[in-house]
Short mmCIF file of C-alpha atoms in Angstrom, two decimals:
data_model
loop_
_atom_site.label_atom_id
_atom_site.label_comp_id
_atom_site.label_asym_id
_atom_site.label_seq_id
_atom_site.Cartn_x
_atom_site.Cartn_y
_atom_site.Cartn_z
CA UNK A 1 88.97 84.85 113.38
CA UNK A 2 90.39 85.41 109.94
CA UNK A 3 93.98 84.43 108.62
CA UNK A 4 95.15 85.96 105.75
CA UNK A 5 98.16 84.59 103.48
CA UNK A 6 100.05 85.92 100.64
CA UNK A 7 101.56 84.20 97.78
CA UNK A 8 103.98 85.70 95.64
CA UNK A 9 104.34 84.70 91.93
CA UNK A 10 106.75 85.71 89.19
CA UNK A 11 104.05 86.23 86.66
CA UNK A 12 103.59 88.47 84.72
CA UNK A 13 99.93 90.70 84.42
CA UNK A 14 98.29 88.54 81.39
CA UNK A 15 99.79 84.98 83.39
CA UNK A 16 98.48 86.82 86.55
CA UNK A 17 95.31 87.51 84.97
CA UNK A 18 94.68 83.98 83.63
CA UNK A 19 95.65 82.62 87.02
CA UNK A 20 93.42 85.07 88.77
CA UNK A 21 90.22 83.43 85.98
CA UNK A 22 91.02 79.99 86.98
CA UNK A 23 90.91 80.50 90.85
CA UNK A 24 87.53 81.97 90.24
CA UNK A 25 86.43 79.22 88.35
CA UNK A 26 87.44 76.99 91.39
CA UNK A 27 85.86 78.96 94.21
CA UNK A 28 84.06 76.55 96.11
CA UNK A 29 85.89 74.01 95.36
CA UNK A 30 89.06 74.34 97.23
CA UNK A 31 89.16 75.88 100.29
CA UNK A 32 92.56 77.96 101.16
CA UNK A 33 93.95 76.27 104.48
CA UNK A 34 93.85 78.13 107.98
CA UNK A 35 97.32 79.55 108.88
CA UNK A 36 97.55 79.10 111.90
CA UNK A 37 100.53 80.63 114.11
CA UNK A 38 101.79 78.65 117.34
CA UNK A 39 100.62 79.79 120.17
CA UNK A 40 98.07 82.20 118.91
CA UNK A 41 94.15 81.52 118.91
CA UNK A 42 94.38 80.50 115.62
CA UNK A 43 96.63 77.36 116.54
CA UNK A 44 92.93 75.67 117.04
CA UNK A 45 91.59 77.01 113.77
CA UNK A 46 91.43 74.02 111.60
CA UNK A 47 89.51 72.78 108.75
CA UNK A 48 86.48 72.02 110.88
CA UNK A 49 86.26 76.05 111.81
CA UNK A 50 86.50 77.17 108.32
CA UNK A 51 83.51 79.11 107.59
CA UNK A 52 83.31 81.23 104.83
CA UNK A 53 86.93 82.42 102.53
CA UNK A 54 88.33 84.68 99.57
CA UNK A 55 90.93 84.48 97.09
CA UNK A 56 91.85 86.71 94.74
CA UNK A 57 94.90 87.27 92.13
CA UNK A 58 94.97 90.61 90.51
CA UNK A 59 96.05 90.77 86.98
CA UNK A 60 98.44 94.08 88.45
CA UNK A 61 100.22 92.34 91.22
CA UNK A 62 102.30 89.50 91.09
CA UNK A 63 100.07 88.09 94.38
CA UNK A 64 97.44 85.52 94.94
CA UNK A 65 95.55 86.88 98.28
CA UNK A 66 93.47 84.82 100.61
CA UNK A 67 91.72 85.24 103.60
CA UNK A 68 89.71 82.19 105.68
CA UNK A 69 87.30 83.12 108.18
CA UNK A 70 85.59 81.35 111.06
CA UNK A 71 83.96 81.86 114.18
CA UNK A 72 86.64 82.92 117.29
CA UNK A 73 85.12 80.71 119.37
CA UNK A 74 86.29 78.02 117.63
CA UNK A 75 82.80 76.15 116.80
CA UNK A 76 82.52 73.56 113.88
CA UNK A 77 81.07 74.49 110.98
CA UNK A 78 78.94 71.75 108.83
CA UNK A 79 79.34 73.28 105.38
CA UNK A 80 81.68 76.15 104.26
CA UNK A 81 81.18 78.80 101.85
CA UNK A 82 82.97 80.83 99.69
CA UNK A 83 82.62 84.13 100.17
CA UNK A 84 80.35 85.09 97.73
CA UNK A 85 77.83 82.15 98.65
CA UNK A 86 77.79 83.45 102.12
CA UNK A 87 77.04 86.99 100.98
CA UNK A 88 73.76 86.37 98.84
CA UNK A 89 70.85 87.76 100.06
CA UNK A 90 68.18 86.63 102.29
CA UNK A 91 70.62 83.26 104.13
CA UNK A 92 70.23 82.77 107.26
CA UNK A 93 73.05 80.44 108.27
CA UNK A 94 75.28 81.68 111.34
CA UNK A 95 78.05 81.89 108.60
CA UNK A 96 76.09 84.31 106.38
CA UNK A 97 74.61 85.88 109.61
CA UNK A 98 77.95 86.65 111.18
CA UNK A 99 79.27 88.30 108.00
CA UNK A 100 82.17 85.97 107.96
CA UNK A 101 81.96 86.29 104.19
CA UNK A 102 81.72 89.95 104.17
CA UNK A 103 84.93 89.85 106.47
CA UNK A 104 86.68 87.42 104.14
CA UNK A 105 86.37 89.38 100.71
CA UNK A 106 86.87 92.58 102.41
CA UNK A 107 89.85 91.72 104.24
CA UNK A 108 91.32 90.47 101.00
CA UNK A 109 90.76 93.67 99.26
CA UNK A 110 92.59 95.79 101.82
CA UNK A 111 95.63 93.91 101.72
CA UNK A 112 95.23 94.62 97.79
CA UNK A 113 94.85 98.35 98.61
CA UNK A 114 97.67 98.34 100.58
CA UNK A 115 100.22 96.24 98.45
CA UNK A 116 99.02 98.82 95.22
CA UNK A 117 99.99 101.56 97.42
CA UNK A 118 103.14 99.87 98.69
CA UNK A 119 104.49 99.39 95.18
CA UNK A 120 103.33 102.65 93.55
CA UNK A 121 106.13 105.25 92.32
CA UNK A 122 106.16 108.36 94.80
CA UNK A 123 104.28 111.50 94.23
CA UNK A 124 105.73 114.08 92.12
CA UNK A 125 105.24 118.21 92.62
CA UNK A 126 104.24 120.08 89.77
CA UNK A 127 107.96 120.59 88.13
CA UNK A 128 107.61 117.03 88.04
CA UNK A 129 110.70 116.16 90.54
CA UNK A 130 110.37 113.70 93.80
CA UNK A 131 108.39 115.19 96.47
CA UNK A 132 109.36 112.82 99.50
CA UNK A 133 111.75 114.36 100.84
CA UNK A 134 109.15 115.52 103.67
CA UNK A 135 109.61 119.41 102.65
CA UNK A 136 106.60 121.93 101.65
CA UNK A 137 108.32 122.71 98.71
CA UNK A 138 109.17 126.05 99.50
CA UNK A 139 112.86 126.44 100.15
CA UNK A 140 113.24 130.27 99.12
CA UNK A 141 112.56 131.13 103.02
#
């Protein structure tokens, strides 16, 4: 089970990029809450299923990103872990075992992808005019 939120700022890249340090510099100490939508499995997911999380705010989006993970099932968990605690090599907690971390960062990351690609300007042909108009190009046919 992983819920993902997004939280849009008005900052700018070097306020973005400072806010992005200080979340780092918290990681493990805060854990992002579950989001849990009514009626959906994750209605149950609660602190006690957190498991492992991300959060990330990239210096070239105006977004913080999070993702929690935990086990669909719904079991407790004693002691979460960021994501990059649950990663490290040679654990052998359910949490590391499961790859909830793993799941957590990389989830985060694709919604990064995806919002860079969202926002980027279309492509351009090689005259350098807007090619999304859904044509080849070639209109001397």
């Amino acid at each position: 089970m992983i819920t993902v939120g997004l939280v849009f700022t008005d900052a700018d890249a070097t306020v973005q990029s400072t806010l992005g340090q200080g979340l780092t510099s918290r990681l493990g100490q805060d854990v992002p809450p579950s989001l849990p939508g009514p009626g959906t499995v994750a209605a149950r997911f609660g602190a006690p299923q957190r498991a492992s999380w991300w959060l990330n705010a990239p210096a070239d989006l105006p977004v913080v990103v999070t993702a929690v993970s935990g086990f669909a099932d719904g079991r407790p968990v004693d002691s979460p872990q960021p994501a990059d605690r649950a990663m490290t090599a040679g654990r052998t907690d359910a949490t590391a075992q499961s790859g909830l971390g793993h799941e957590a960062k990389n989830i985060t990351l694709r919604f990064e992808q995806l919002l860079r690609t969202a926002v980027a300007p279309p492509p351009t042909d090689k005259a350098g005019k807007d090619d999304t108009d859904g044509k080849d190009g070639d209109d001397a046919r």
